[in-house]
Amino acid sequence: MTTRFKKNRGLRGHVSAGRGRIGKHRKHPGGCGNAGGQHHHRINFDKYHPGYFGKVGMRNFHLIKHGKVCPIINVERLWSLVSEQTRTYYKEKTDKAPVIDVMKAGYMKVLGKGQLPEQPVIVKARYFTKEAEEKIKAAGGVCVLCA
């Protein structure tokens, strides 16, 4: 905003510039920022920011953020990890089965959602659910656990 539009232009010549004679305009009479949240500004903090102060829960000292990460893939998507020509190749060669390494694709756990084509397959993963294991074995496949 340009100077000529500022409030102070109209207040020139008036002693306290609209701030009152008695109270005086001092710098930060209530303290800067969040000062006094537990003291003289307590009502405001309790009313408009309940739960701002204090702690909740237990502390975890050596928190490993990615420790509980376990990417999943469903049985119905297993064949999408290998090419279509691999699937057709092994459809005719029933004596051999393709190895689908789920870990290489960035997954750890195989879940049992969906249908699996009646074609044997060797699946390598870190975890299998019961349902996934049943479906893979029903198709004539094998579940291989790898660390």
JSON list of C-alpha atoms in Angstrom, two decimals:
[
{"chain": "A", "resi": 1, "resn": "MET", "atom": "CA", "xyz": [0.00, 0.00, 0.00]},
{"chain": "A", "resi": 2, "resn": "THR", "atom": "CA", "xyz": [1.30, 3.43, -0.87]},
{"chain": "A", "resi": 3, "resn": "THR", "atom": "CA", "xyz": [2.07, 5.90, 1.91]},
{"chain": "A", "resi": 4, "resn": "ARG", "atom": "CA", "xyz": [-0.69, 8.32, 1.07]},
{"chain": "A", "resi": 5, "resn": "PHE", "atom": "CA", "xyz": [-3.37, 5.70, 1.79]},
{"chain": "A", "resi": 6, "resn": "LYS", "atom": "CA", "xyz": [-2.00, 4.61, 5.16]},
{"chain": "A", "resi": 7, "resn": "LYS", "atom": "CA", "xyz": [-3.96, 5.33, 8.33]},
{"chain": "A", "resi": 8, "resn": "ASN", "atom": "CA", "xyz": [-1.08, 7.28, 9.81]},
{"chain": "A", "resi": 9, "resn": "ARG", "atom": "CA", "xyz": [-1.40, 10.05, 7.20]},
{"chain": "A", "resi": 10, "resn": "GLY", "atom": "CA", "xyz": [-4.77, 11.02, 8.64]},
{"chain": "A", "resi": 11, "resn": "LEU", "atom": "CA", "xyz": [-3.47, 10.78, 12.18]},
{"chain": "A", "resi": 12, "resn": "ARG", "atom": "CA", "xyz": [-0.65, 13.28, 11.70]},
{"chain": "A", "resi": 13, "resn": "GLY", "atom": "CA", "xyz": [-0.90, 15.99, 14.32]},
{"chain": "A", "resi": 14, "resn": "HIS", "atom": "CA", "xyz": [-2.80, 13.81, 16.81]},
{"chain": "A", "resi": 15, "resn": "VAL", "atom": "CA", "xyz": [-0.53, 12.95, 19.74]},
{"chain": "A", "resi": 16, "resn": "SER", "atom": "CA", "xyz": [-1.04, 9.23, 20.30]},
{"chain": "A", "resi": 17, "resn": "ALA", "atom": "CA", "xyz": [-2.12, 8.19, 16.79]},
{"chain": "A", "resi": 18, "resn": "GLY", "atom": "CA", "xyz": [-5.35, 6.52, 17.86]},
{"chain": "A", "resi": 19, "resn": "ARG", "atom": "CA", "xyz": [-3.75, 4.36, 20.51]},
{"chain": "A", "resi": 20, "resn": "GLY", "atom": "CA", "xyz": [-5.15, 6.25, 23.52]},
{"chain": "A", "resi": 21, "resn": "ARG", "atom": "CA", "xyz": [-3.31, 8.47, 26.01]},
{"chain": "A", "resi": 22, "resn": "ILE", "atom": "CA", "xyz": [-3.62, 6.31, 29.11]},
{"chain": "A", "resi": 23, "resn": "GLY", "atom": "CA", "xyz": [-2.77, 2.73, 28.05]},
{"chain": "A", "resi": 24, "resn": "LYS", "atom": "CA", "xyz": [0.11, 3.70, 25.76]},
{"chain": "A", "resi": 25, "resn": "HIS", "atom": "CA", "xyz": [1.14, 1.62, 22.78]},
{"chain": "A", "resi": 26, "resn": "ARG", "atom": "CA", "xyz": [3.94, -0.57, 24.07]},
{"chain": "A", "resi": 27, "resn": "LYS", "atom": "CA", "xyz": [5.78, -3.24, 22.08]},
{"chain": "A", "resi": 28, "resn": "HIS", "atom": "CA", "xyz": [4.41, -6.68, 23.19]},
{"chain": "A", "resi": 29, "resn": "PRO", "atom": "CA", "xyz": [2.45, -6.23, 26.39]},
{"chain": "A", "resi": 30, "resn": "GLY", "atom": "CA", "xyz": [1.19, -9.82, 26.45]},
{"chain": "A", "resi": 31, "resn": "GLY", "atom": "CA", "xyz": [4.47, -11.41, 25.35]},
{"chain": "A", "resi": 32, "resn": "CYS", "atom": "CA", "xyz": [5.53, -12.53, 21.87]},
{"chain": "A", "resi": 33, "resn": "GLY", "atom": "CA", "xyz": [4.00, -15.45, 19.99]},
{"chain": "A", "resi": 34, "resn": "ASN", "atom": "CA", "xyz": [2.54, -18.22, 22.13]},
{"chain": "A", "resi": 35, "resn": "ALA", "atom": "CA", "xyz": [3.80, -16.72, 25.38]},
{"chain": "A", "resi": 36, "resn": "GLY", "atom": "CA", "xyz": [1.57, -17.19, 28.40]},
{"chain": "A", "resi": 37, "resn": "GLY", "atom": "CA", "xyz": [-0.30, -20.19, 27.03]},
{"chain": "A", "resi": 38, "resn": "GLN", "atom": "CA", "xyz": [-0.27, -21.81, 30.45]},
{"chain": "A", "resi": 39, "resn": "HIS", "atom": "CA", "xyz": [-0.50, -18.54, 32.36]},
{"chain": "A", "resi": 40, "resn": "HIS", "atom": "CA", "xyz": [-2.22, -15.30, 31.37]},
{"chain": "A", "resi": 41, "resn": "HIS", "atom": "CA", "xyz": [-3.50, -16.57, 27.99]},
{"chain": "A", "resi": 42, "resn": "ARG", "atom": "CA", "xyz": [-4.75, -19.87, 29.41]},
{"chain": "A", "resi": 43, "resn": "ILE", "atom": "CA", "xyz": [-8.43, -19.20, 28.70]},
{"chain": "A", "resi": 44, "resn": "ASN", "atom": "CA", "xyz": [-7.77, -18.67, 25.01]},
{"chain": "A", "resi": 45, "resn": "PHE", "atom": "CA", "xyz": [-5.65, -21.84, 24.71]},
{"chain": "A", "resi": 46, "resn": "ASP", "atom": "CA", "xyz": [-8.13, -23.99, 26.63]},
{"chain": "A", "resi": 47, "resn": "LYS", "atom": "CA", "xyz": [-11.09, -22.64, 24.70]},
{"chain": "A", "resi": 48, "resn": "TYR", "atom": "CA", "xyz": [-9.79, -22.63, 21.14]},
{"chain": "A", "resi": 49, "resn": "HIS", "atom": "CA", "xyz": [-6.91, -25.13, 21.27]},
{"chain": "A", "resi": 50, "resn": "PRO", "atom": "CA", "xyz": [-7.87, -27.95, 23.64]},
{"chain": "A", "resi": 51, "resn": "GLY", "atom": "CA", "xyz": [-5.16, -30.59, 24.02]},
{"chain": "A", "resi": 52, "resn": "TYR", "atom": "CA", "xyz": [-2.37, -28.27, 22.89]},
{"chain": "A", "resi": 53, "resn": "PHE", "atom": "CA", "xyz": [-0.28, -28.96, 25.96]},
{"chain": "A", "resi": 54, "resn": "GLY", "atom": "CA", "xyz": [0.77, -32.34, 27.33]},
{"chain": "A", "resi": 55, "resn": "LYS", "atom": "CA", "xyz": [1.77, -35.71, 25.99]},
{"chain": "A", "resi": 56, "resn": "VAL", "atom": "CA", "xyz": [-0.02, -38.84, 24.92]},
{"chain": "A", "resi": 57, "resn": "GLY", "atom": "CA", "xyz": [1.07, -42.44, 24.44]},
{"chain": "A", "resi": 58, "resn": "MET", "atom": "CA", "xyz": [4.36, -44.20, 25.00]},
{"chain": "A", "resi": 59, "resn": "ARG", "atom": "CA", "xyz": [7.76, -43.17, 23.76]},
{"chain": "A", "resi": 60, "resn": "ASN", "atom": "CA", "xyz": [9.62, -45.38, 21.31]},
{"chain": "A", "resi": 61, "resn": "PHE", "atom": "CA", "xyz": [13.30, -44.58, 21.71]},
{"chain": "A", "resi": 62, "resn": "HIS", "atom": "CA", "xyz": [14.80, -46.37, 18.72]},
{"chain": "A", "resi": 63, "resn": "LEU", "atom": "CA", "xyz": [11.97, -45.92, 16.26]},
{"chain": "A", "resi": 64, "resn": "ILE", "atom": "CA", "xyz": [12.64, -47.55, 12.91]},
{"chain": "A", "resi": 65, "resn": "LYS", "atom": "CA", "xyz": [10.18, -45.84, 10.58]},
{"chain": "A", "resi": 66, "resn": "HIS", "atom": "CA", "xyz": [10.19, -48.47, 7.86]},
{"chain": "A", "resi": 67, "resn": "GLY", "atom": "CA", "xyz": [10.30, -51.42, 10.26]},
{"chain": "A", "resi": 68, "resn": "LYS", "atom": "CA", "xyz": [6.64, -52.31, 9.81]},
{"chain": "A", "resi": 69, "resn": "VAL", "atom": "CA", "xyz": [6.44, -51.78, 6.05]},
{"chain": "A", "resi": 70, "resn": "CYS", "atom": "CA", "xyz": [5.27, -54.89, 4.22]},
{"chain": "A", "resi": 71, "resn": "PRO", "atom": "CA", "xyz": [4.23, -54.29, 0.59]},
{"chain": "A", "resi": 72, "resn": "ILE", "atom": "CA", "xyz": [1.54, -56.76, -0.49]},
{"chain": "A", "resi": 73, "resn": "ILE", "atom": "CA", "xyz": [0.39, -58.32, -3.74]},
{"chain": "A", "resi": 74, "resn": "ASN", "atom": "CA", "xyz": [-2.69, -60.42, -4.35]},
{"chain": "A", "resi": 75, "resn": "VAL", "atom": "CA", "xyz": [-2.73, -63.85, -5.96]},
{"chain": "A", "resi": 76, "resn": "GLU", "atom": "CA", "xyz": [-4.74, -62.48, -8.91]},
{"chain": "A", "resi": 77, "resn": "ARG", "atom": "CA", "xyz": [-1.87, -60.12, -9.82]},
{"chain": "A", "resi": 78, "resn": "LEU", "atom": "CA", "xyz": [0.97, -62.63, -9.56]},
{"chain": "A", "resi": 79, "resn": "TRP", "atom": "CA", "xyz": [1.08, -63.35, -13.27]},
{"chain": "A", "resi": 80, "resn": "SER", "atom": "CA", "xyz": [1.33, -59.64, -14.07]},
{"chain": "A", "resi": 81, "resn": "LEU", "atom": "CA", "xyz": [4.88, -59.75, -12.70]},
{"chain": "A", "resi": 82, "resn": "VAL", "atom": "CA", "xyz": [6.04, -61.93, -15.61]},
{"chain": "A", "resi": 83, "resn": "SER", "atom": "CA", "xyz": [5.46, -61.33, -19.31]},
{"chain": "A", "resi": 84, "resn": "GLU", "atom": "CA", "xyz": [2.49, -62.79, -21.19]},
{"chain": "A", "resi": 85, "resn": "GLN", "atom": "CA", "xyz": [4.75, -64.86, -23.43]},
{"chain": "A", "resi": 86, "resn": "THR", "atom": "CA", "xyz": [6.28, -66.51, -20.35]},
{"chain": "A", "resi": 87, "resn": "ARG", "atom": "CA", "xyz": [2.80, -67.58, -19.31]},
{"chain": "A", "resi": 88, "resn": "THR", "atom": "CA", "xyz": [1.95, -69.04, -22.71]},
{"chain": "A", "resi": 89, "resn": "TYR", "atom": "CA", "xyz": [5.37, -70.75, -22.92]},
{"chain": "A", "resi": 90, "resn": "TYR", "atom": "CA", "xyz": [4.85, -72.54, -19.60]},
{"chain": "A", "resi": 91, "resn": "LYS", "atom": "CA", "xyz": [1.25, -73.39, -20.45]},
{"chain": "A", "resi": 92, "resn": "GLU", "atom": "CA", "xyz": [2.46, -75.90, -23.02]},
{"chain": "A", "resi": 93, "resn": "LYS", "atom": "CA", "xyz": [5.52, -77.09, -21.01]},
{"chain": "A", "resi": 94, "resn": "THR", "atom": "CA", "xyz": [3.73, -78.65, -18.06]},
{"chain": "A", "resi": 95, "resn": "ASP", "atom": "CA", "xyz": [6.85, -80.45, -16.78]},
{"chain": "A", "resi": 96, "resn": "LYS", "atom": "CA", "xyz": [8.42, -77.08, -15.84]},
{"chain": "A", "resi": 97, "resn": "ALA", "atom": "CA", "xyz": [7.02, -74.17, -13.85]},
{"chain": "A", "resi": 98, "resn": "PRO", "atom": "CA", "xyz": [8.03, -70.50, -13.90]},
{"chain": "A", "resi": 99, "resn": "VAL", "atom": "CA", "xyz": [9.56, -68.90, -10.81]},
{"chain": "A", "resi": 100, "resn": "ILE", "atom": "CA", "xyz": [7.88, -65.65, -9.82]},
{"chain": "A", "resi": 101, "resn": "ASP", "atom": "CA", "xyz": [10.11, -63.83, -7.34]},
{"chain": "A", "resi": 102, "resn": "VAL", "atom": "CA", "xyz": [7.77, -61.40, -5.63]},
{"chain": "A", "resi": 103, "resn": "MET", "atom": "CA", "xyz": [10.67, -59.81, -3.69]},
{"chain": "A", "resi": 104, "resn": "LYS", "atom": "CA", "xyz": [12.37, -58.67, -6.91]},
{"chain": "A", "resi": 105, "resn": "ALA", "atom": "CA", "xyz": [9.21, -56.78, -7.86]},
{"chain": "A", "resi": 106, "resn": "GLY", "atom": "CA", "xyz": [9.29, -54.99, -4.50]},
{"chain": "A", "resi": 107, "resn": "TYR", "atom": "CA", "xyz": [6.60, -56.98, -2.67]},
{"chain": "A", "resi": 108, "resn": "MET", "atom": "CA", "xyz": [6.97, -59.01, 0.50]},
{"chain": "A", "resi": 109, "resn": "LYS", "atom": "CA", "xyz": [3.63, -60.62, 1.24]},
{"chain": "A", "resi": 110, "resn": "VAL", "atom": "CA", "xyz": [1.26, -62.58, -0.98]},
{"chain": "A", "resi": 111, "resn": "LEU", "atom": "CA", "xyz": [-2.44, -62.30, -0.13]},
{"chain": "A", "resi": 112, "resn": "GLY", "atom": "CA", "xyz": [-5.22, -64.59, -1.33]},
{"chain": "A", "resi": 113, "resn": "LYS", "atom": "CA", "xyz": [-7.61, -62.27, -3.19]},
{"chain": "A", "resi": 114, "resn": "GLY", "atom": "CA", "xyz": [-8.85, -63.35, -6.60]},
{"chain": "A", "resi": 115, "resn": "GLN", "atom": "CA", "xyz": [-8.42, -66.39, -8.85]},
{"chain": "A", "resi": 116, "resn": "LEU", "atom": "CA", "xyz": [-5.23, -68.00, -10.08]},
{"chain": "A", "resi": 117, "resn": "PRO", "atom": "CA", "xyz": [-5.12, -69.70, -13.51]},
{"chain": "A", "resi": 118, "resn": "GLU", "atom": "CA", "xyz": [-4.81, -73.51, -13.37]},
{"chain": "A", "resi": 119, "resn": "GLN", "atom": "CA", "xyz": [-1.12, -73.43, -14.11]},
{"chain": "A", "resi": 120, "resn": "PRO", "atom": "CA", "xyz": [1.66, -74.47, -11.74]},
{"chain": "A", "resi": 121, "resn": "VAL", "atom": "CA", "xyz": [3.96, -71.71, -10.59]},
{"chain": "A", "resi": 122, "resn": "ILE", "atom": "CA", "xyz": [6.76, -71.36, -8.04]},
{"chain": "A", "resi": 123, "resn": "VAL", "atom": "CA", "xyz": [6.23, -68.23, -5.95]},
{"chain": "A", "resi": 124, "resn": "LYS", "atom": "CA", "xyz": [9.05, -66.84, -3.81]},
{"chain": "A", "resi": 125, "resn": "ALA", "atom": "CA", "xyz": [8.05, -64.42, -1.06]},
{"chain": "A", "resi": 126, "resn": "ARG", "atom": "CA", "xyz": [8.75, -63.52, 2.55]},
{"chain": "A", "resi": 127, "resn": "TYR", "atom": "CA", "xyz": [5.16, -64.08, 3.78]},
{"chain": "A", "resi": 128, "resn": "PHE", "atom": "CA", "xyz": [2.09, -65.94, 2.53]},
{"chain": "A", "resi": 129, "resn": "THR", "atom": "CA", "xyz": [-1.40, -65.90, 3.94]},
{"chain": "A", "resi": 130, "resn": "LYS", "atom": "CA", "xyz": [-3.13, -69.27, 4.39]},
{"chain": "A", "resi": 131, "resn": "GLU", "atom": "CA", "xyz": [-5.58, -68.50, 1.62]},
{"chain": "A", "resi": 132, "resn": "ALA", "atom": "CA", "xyz": [-2.82, -67.51, -0.82]},
{"chain": "A", "resi": 133, "resn": "GLU", "atom": "CA", "xyz": [-0.89, -70.69, -0.04]},
{"chain": "A", "resi": 134, "resn": "GLU", "atom": "CA", "xyz": [-4.00, -72.83, -0.59]},
{"chain": "A", "resi": 135, "resn": "LYS", "atom": "CA", "xyz": [-4.75, -71.20, -3.95]},
{"chain": "A", "resi": 136, "resn": "ILE", "atom": "CA", "xyz": [-1.19, -71.52, -5.22]},
{"chain": "A", "resi": 137, "resn": "LYS", "atom": "CA", "xyz": [-1.04, -75.20, -4.17]},
{"chain": "A", "resi": 138, "resn": "ALA", "atom": "CA", "xyz": [-4.48, -75.87, -5.68]},
{"chain": "A", "resi": 139, "resn": "ALA", "atom": "CA", "xyz": [-3.15, -74.60, -9.00]},
{"chain": "A", "resi": 140, "resn": "GLY", "atom": "CA", "xyz": [-0.28, -77.11, -8.68]},
{"chain": "A", "resi": 141, "resn": "GLY", "atom": "CA", "xyz": [2.28, -74.52, -7.57]},
{"chain": "A", "resi": 142, "resn": "VAL", "atom": "CA", "xyz": [4.73, -74.18, -4.71]},
{"chain": "A", "resi": 143, "resn": "CYS", "atom": "CA", "xyz": [5.25, -71.47, -2.11]},
{"chain": "A", "resi": 144, "resn": "VAL", "atom": "CA", "xyz": [8.90, -70.79, -1.28]},
{"chain": "A", "resi": 145, "resn": "LEU", "atom": "CA", "xyz": [9.70, -68.70, 1.78]},
{"chain": "A", "resi": 146, "resn": "CYS", "atom": "CA", "xyz": [12.78, -66.50, 1.46]},
{"chain": "A", "resi": 147, "resn": "ALA", "atom": "CA", "xyz": [14.22, -64.05, 3.96]}
]
